[in-house]
PDB file of C-alpha atoms and ligand atoms in Angstrom:
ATOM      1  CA  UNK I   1      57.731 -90.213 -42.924  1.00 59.00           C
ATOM      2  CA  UNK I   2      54.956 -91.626 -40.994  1.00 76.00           C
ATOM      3  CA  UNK I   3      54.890 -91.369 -37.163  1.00 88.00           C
ATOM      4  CA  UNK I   4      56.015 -93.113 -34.679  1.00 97.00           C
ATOM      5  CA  UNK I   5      54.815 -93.202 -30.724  1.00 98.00           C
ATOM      6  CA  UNK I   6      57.982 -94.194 -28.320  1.00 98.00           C
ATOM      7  CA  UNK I   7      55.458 -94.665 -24.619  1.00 98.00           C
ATOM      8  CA  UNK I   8      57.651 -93.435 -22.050  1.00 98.00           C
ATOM      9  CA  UNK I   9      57.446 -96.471 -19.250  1.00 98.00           C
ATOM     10  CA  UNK I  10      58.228 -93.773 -16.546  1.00 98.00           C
ATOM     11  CA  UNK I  11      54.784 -92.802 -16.499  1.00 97.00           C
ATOM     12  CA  UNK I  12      53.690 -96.629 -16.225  1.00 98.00           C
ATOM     13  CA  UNK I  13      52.483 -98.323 -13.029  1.00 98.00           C
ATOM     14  CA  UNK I  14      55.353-100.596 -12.133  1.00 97.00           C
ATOM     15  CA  UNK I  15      52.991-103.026 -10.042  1.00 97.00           C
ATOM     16  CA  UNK I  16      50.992-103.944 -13.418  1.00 98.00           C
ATOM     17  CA  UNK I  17      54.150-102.905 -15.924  1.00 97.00           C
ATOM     18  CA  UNK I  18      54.145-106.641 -17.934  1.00 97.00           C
ATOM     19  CA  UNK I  19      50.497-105.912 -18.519  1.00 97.00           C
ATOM     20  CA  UNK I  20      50.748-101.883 -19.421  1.00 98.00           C
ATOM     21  CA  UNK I  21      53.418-102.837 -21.920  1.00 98.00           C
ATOM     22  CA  UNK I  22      51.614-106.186 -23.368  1.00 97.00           C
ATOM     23  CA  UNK I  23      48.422-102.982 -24.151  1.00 98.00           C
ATOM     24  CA  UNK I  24      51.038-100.815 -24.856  1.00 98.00           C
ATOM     25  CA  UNK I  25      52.163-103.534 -27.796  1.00 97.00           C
ATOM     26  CA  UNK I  26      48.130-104.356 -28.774  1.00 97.00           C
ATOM     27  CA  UNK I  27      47.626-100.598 -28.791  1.00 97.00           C
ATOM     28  CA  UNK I  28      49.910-100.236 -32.094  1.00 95.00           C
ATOM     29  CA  UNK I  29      53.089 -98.640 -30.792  1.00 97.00           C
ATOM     30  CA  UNK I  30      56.495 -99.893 -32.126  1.00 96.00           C
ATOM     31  CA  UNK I  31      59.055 -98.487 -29.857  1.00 98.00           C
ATOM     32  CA  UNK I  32      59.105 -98.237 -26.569  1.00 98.00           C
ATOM     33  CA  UNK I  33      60.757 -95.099 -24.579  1.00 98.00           C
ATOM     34  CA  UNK I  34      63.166 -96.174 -21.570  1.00 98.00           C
ATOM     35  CA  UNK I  35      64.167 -93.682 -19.326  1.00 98.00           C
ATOM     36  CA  UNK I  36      67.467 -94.422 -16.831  1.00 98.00           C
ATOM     37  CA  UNK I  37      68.114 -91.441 -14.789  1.00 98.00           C
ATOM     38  CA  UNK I  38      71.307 -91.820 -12.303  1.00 98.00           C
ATOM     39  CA  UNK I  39      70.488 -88.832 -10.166  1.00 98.00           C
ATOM     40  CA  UNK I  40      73.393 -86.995 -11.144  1.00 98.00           C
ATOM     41  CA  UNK I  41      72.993 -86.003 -14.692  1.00 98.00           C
ATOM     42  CA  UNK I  42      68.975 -85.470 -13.634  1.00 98.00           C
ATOM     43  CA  UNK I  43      68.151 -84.725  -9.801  1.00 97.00           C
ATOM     44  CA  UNK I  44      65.526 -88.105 -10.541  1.00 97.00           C
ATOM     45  CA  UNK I  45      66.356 -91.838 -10.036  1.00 98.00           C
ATOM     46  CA  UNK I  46      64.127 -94.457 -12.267  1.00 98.00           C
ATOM     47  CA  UNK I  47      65.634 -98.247 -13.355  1.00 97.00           C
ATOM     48  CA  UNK I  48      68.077 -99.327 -15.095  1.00 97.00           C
ATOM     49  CA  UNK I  49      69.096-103.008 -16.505  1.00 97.00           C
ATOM     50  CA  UNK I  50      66.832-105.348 -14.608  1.00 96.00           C
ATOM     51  CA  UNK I  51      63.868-103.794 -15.576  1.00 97.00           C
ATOM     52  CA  UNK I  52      65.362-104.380 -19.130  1.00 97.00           C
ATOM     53  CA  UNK I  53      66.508-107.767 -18.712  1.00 96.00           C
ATOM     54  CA  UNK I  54      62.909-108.512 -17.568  1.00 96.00           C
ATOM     55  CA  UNK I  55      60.045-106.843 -19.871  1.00 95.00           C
ATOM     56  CA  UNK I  56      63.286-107.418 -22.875  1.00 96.00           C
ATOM     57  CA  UNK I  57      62.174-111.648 -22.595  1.00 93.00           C
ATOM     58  CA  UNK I  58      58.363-110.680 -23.199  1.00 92.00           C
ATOM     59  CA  UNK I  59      58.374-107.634 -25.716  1.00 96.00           C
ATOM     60  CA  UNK I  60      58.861-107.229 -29.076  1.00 95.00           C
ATOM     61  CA  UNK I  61      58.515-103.813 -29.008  1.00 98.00           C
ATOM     62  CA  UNK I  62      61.810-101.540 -30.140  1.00 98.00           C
ATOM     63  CA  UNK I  63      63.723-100.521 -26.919  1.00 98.00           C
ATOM     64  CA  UNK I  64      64.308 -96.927 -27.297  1.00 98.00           C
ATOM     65  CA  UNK I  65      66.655 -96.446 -24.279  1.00 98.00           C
ATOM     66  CA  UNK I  66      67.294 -92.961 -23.188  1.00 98.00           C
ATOM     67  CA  UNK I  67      70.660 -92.558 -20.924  1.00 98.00           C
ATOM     68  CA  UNK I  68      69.998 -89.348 -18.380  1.00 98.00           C
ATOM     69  CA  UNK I  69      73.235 -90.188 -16.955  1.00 98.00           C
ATOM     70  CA  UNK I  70      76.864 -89.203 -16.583  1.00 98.00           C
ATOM     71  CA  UNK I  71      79.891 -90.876 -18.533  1.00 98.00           C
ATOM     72  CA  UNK I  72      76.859 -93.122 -20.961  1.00 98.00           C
ATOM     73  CA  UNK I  73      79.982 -94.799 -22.742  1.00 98.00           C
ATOM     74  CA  UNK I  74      80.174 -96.641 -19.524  1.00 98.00           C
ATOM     75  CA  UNK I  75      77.184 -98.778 -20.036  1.00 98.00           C
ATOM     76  CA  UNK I  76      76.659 -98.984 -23.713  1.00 98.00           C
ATOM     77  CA  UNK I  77      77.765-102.688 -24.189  1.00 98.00           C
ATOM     78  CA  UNK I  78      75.455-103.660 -20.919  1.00 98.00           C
ATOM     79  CA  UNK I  79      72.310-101.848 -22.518  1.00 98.00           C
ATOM     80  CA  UNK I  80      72.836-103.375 -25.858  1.00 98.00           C
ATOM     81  CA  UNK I  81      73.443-107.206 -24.175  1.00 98.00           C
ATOM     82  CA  UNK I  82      70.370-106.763 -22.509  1.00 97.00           C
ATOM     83  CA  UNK I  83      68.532-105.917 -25.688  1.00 97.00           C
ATOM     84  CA  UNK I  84      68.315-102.417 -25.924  1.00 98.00           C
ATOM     85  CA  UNK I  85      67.834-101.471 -29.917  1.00 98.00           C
ATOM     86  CA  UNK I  86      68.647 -97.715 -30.037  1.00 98.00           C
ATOM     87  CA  UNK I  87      70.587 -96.202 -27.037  1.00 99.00           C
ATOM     88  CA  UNK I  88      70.565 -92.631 -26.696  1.00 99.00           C
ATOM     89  CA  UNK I  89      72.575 -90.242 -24.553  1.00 99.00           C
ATOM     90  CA  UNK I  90      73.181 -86.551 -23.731  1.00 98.00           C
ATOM     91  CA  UNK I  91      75.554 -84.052 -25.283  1.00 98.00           C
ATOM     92  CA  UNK I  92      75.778 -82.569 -22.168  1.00 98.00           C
ATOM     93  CA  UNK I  93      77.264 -86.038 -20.770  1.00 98.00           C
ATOM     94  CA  UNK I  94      79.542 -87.388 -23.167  1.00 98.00           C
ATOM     95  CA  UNK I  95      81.034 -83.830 -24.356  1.00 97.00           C
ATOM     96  CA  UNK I  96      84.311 -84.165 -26.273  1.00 97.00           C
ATOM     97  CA  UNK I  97      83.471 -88.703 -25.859  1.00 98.00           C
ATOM     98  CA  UNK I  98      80.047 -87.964 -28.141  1.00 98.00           C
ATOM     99  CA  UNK I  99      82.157 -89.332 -31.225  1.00 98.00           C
ATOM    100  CA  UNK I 100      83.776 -92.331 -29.399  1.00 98.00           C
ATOM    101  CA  UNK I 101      80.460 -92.907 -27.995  1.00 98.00           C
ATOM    102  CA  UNK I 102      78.031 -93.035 -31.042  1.00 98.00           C
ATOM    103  CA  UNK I 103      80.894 -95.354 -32.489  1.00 98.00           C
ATOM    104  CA  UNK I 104      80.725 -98.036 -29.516  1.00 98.00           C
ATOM    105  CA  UNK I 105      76.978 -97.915 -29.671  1.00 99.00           C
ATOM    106  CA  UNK I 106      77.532 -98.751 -33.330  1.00 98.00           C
ATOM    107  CA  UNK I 107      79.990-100.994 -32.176  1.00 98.00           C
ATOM    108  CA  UNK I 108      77.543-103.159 -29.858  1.00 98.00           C
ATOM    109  CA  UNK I 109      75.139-103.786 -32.689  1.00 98.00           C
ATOM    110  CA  UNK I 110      72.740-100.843 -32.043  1.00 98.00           C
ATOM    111  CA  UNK I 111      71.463 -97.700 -33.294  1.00 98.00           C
ATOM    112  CA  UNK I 112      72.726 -94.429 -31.962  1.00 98.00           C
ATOM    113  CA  UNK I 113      70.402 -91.333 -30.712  1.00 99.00           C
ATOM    114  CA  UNK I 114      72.011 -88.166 -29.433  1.00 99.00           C
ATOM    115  CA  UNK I 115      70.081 -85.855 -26.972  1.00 98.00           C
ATOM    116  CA  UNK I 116      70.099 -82.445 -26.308  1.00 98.00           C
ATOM    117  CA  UNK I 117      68.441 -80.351 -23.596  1.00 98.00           C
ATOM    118  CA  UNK I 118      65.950 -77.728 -23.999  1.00 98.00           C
ATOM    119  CA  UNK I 119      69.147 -75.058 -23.296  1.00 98.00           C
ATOM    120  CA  UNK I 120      71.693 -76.543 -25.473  1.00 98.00           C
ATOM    121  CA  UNK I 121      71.158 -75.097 -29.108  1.00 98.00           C
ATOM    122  CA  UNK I 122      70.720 -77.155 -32.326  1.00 98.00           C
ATOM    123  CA  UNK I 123      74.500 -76.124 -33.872  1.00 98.00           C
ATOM    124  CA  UNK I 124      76.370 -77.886 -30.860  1.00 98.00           C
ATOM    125  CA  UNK I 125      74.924 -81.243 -32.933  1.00 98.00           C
ATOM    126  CA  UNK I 126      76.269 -80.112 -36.138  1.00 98.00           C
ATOM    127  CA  UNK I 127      79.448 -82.331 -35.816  1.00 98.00           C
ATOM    128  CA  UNK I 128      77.154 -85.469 -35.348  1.00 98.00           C
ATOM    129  CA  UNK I 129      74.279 -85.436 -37.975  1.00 98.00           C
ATOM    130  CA  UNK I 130      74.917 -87.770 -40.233  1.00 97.00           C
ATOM    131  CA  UNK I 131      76.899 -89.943 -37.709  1.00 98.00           C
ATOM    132  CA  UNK I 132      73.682 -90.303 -35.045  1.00 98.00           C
ATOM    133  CA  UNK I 133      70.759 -92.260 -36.610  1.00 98.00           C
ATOM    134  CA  UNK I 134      68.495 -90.565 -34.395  1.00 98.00           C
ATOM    135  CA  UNK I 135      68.408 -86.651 -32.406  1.00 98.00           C
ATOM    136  CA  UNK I 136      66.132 -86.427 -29.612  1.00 98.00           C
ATOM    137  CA  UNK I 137      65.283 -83.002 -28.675  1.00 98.00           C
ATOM    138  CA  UNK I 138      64.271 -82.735 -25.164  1.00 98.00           C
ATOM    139  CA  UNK I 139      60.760 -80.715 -24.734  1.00 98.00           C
ATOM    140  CA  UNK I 140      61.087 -80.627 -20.772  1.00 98.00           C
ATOM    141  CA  UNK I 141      63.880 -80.537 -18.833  1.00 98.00           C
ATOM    142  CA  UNK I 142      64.994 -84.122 -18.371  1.00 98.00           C
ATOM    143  CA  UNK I 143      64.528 -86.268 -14.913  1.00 95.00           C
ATOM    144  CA  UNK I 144      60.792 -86.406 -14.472  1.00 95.00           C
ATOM    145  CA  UNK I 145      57.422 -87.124 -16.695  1.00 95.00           C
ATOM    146  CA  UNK I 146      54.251 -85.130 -16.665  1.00 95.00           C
ATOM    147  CA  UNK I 147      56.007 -81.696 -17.570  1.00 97.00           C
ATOM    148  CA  UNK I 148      54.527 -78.911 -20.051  1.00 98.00           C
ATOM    149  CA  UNK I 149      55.871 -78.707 -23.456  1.00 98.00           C
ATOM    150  CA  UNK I 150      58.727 -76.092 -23.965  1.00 98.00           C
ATOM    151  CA  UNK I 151      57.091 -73.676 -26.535  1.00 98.00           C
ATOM    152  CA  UNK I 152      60.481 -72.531 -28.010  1.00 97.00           C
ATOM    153  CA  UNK I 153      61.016 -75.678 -28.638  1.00 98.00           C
ATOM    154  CA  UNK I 154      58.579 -75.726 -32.021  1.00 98.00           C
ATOM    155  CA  UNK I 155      61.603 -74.020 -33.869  1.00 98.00           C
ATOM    156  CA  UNK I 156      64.342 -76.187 -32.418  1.00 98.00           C
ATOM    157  CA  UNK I 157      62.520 -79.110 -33.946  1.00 98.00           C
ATOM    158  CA  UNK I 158      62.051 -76.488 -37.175  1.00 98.00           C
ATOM    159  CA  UNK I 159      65.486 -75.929 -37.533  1.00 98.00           C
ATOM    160  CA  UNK I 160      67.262 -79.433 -37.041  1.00 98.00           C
ATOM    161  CA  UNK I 161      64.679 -80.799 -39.698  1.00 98.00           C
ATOM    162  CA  UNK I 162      66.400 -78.159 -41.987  1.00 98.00           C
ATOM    163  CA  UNK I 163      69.717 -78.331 -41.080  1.00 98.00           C
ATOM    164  CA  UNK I 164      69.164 -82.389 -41.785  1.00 98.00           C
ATOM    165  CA  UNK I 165      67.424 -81.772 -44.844  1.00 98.00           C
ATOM    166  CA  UNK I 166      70.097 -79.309 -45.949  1.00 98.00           C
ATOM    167  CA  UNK I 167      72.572 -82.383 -45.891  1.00 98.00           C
ATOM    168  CA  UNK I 168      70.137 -84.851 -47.462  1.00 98.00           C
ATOM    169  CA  UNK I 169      69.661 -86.769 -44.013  1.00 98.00           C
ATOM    170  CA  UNK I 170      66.591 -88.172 -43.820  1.00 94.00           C
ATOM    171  CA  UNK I 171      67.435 -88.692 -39.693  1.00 98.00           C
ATOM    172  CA  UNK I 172      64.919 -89.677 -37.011  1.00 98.00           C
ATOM    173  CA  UNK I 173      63.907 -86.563 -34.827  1.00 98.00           C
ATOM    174  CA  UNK I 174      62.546 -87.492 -31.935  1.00 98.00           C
ATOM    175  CA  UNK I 175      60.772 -85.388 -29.281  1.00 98.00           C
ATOM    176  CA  UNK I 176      60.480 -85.855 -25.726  1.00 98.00           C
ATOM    177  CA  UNK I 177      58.181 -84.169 -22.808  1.00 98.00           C
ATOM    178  CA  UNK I 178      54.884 -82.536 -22.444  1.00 98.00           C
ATOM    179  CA  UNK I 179      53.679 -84.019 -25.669  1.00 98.00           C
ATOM    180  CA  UNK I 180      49.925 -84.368 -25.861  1.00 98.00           C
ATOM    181  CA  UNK I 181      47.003 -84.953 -28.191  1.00 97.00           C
ATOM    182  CA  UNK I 182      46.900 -80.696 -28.573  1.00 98.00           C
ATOM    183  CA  UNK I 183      50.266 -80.253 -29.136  1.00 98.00           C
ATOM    184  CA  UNK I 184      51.252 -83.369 -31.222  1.00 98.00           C
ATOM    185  CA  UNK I 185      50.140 -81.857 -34.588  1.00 97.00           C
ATOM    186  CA  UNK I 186      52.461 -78.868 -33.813  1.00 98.00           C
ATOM    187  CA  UNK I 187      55.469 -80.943 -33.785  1.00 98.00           C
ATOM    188  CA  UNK I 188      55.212 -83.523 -36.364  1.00 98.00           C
ATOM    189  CA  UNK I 189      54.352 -80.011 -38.865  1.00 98.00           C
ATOM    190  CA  UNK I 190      57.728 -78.688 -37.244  1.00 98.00           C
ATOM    191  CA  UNK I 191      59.678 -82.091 -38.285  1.00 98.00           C
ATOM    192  CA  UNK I 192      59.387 -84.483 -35.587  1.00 98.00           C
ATOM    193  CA  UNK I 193      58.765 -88.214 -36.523  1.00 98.00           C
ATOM    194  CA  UNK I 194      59.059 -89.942 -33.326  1.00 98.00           C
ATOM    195  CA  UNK I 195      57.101 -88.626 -30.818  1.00 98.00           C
ATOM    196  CA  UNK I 196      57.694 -89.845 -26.883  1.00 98.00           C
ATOM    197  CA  UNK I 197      55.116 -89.712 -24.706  1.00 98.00           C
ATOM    198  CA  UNK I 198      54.561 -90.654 -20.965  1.00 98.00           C
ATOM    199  CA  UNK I 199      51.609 -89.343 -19.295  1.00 98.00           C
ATOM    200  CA  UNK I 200      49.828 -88.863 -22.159  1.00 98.00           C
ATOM    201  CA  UNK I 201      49.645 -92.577 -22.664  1.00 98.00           C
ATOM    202  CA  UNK I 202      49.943 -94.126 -19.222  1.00 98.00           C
ATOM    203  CA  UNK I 203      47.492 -91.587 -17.754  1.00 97.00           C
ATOM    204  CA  UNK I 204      43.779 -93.374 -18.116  1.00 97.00           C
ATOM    205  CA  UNK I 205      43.151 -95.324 -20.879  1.00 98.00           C
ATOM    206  CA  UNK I 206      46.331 -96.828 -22.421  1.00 98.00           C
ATOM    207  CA  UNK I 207      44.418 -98.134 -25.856  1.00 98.00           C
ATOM    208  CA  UNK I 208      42.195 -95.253 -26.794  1.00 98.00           C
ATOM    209  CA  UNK I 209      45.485 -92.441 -25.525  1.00 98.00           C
ATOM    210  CA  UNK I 210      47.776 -94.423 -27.876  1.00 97.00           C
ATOM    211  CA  UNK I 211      45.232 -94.605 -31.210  1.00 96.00           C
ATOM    212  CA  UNK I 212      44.492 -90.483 -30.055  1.00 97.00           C
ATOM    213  CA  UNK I 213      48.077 -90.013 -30.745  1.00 97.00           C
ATOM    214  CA  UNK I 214      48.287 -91.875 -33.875  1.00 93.00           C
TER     215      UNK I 214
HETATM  216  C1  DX5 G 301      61.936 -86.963 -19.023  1.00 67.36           C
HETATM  217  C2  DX5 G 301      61.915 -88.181 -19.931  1.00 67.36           C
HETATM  218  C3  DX5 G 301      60.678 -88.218 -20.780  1.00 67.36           C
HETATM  219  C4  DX5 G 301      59.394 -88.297 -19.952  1.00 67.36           C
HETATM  220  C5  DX5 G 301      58.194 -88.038 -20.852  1.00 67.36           C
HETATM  221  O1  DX5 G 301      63.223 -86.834 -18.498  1.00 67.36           O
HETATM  222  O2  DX5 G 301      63.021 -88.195 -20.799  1.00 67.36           O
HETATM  223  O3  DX5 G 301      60.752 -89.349 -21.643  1.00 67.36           O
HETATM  224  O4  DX5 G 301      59.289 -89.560 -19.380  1.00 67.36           O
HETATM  225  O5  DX5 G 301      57.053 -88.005 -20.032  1.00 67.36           O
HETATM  226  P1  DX5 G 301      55.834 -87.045 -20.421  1.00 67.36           P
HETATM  227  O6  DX5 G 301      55.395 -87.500 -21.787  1.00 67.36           O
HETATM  228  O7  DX5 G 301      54.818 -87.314 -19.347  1.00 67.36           O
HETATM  229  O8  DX5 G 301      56.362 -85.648 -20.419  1.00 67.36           O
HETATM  230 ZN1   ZN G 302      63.051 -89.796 -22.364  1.00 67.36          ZN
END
């Protein structure tokens, strides 16, 4: 599977953000990483729909929208009307509504992720592989960019590659926090194939962080 880099516009300077993403897009990256935080499910508030509604009318970058927030199956039919093309939410959030969840994203015409944090282990997703077309493993604690890479998270990655592979799933596994040009390799050997990253694009130079990732 080749790789894929999902910029995380958190770590993007919202006075210039039409002109980060437009590099962003010129840069080579496919997907782009869209993180709502309510300040509930993570102590951190960030955007929500219209920040969506507006960079959705000039980008034709894939929306990779990641729900930090309580009760998600609330606001799966706005995301997707406003253009969102896979919407991912927490474990931790929907709990015994994951199911009914993945099936209204489904439902709404997108593609369905389903998150974990770094403390939640790999068998309380067992139920949904095979039903989620993507698994994002958090690498940080979720709510804020510019955090270090979770070490122990190497063999989370390790073992939901297997456990996929084990039921012929050839799944998206995405990772998200701390991910840099010296820690990149680690997790793409380890089974990642869509790698978020904030800082590690938006700090500097957007082009040259984006082709050091590739
Ligand atoms: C954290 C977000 C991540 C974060 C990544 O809650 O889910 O997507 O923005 O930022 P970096 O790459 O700087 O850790
Ligand atoms: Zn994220």
């Amino acid at each position: 599977m080749d790789v894929i880099i999902s910029p995380s516009i958190l770590a993007a300077d919202f006075n210039i953000l039409g002109r980060q993403i437009q590099e962003v897009e010129r840069a080579g990256a496919r997907y782009l990483h869209f993180d709502v935080c309510d300040g509930v499910f993570v102590p951190s508030i960030s955007f929500g729909m219209p920040v969506l509604a507006s960079i959705r009318k000039n980008s034709g970058l894939l929306f990779d929208v990641h729900l930090m927030i309580v009760e998600p199956i609330r606001y799966v039919e706005e995301f997707a009307d406003l253009g969102a093309d896979i919407i991912t939410f927490h474990l931790e959030a929907a709990g015994e509504r994951t199911m009914e969840t993945i099936e209204r994203i489904h439902k709404a015409g997108c593609k369905a992720g389903l998150s974990i944090k770094p403390a939640t282990p790999v068998s309380a997703l067992e139920p949904y592989l095979g039903k989620a077309d993507m698994i994002l493993l958090m690498t940080v604690e979720p709510g804020f960019g510019g955090q270090k890479y979770i070490p122990s998270s190497t063999e989370k990655i390790r073992k939901t590659r297997s456990l996929l592979r084990a039921r012929g799933l050839d799944t998206d596994l995405e990772v998200d926090g701390g991910i840099t040009t010296g820690n990149i390799s680690v997790v793409k050997e380890a089974g990642a194939n869509v790698i978020v990253a904030g800082s590690a694009v938006f700090r500097g130079d957007i082009t040259e962080n984006i082709k050091a990732l590739m």
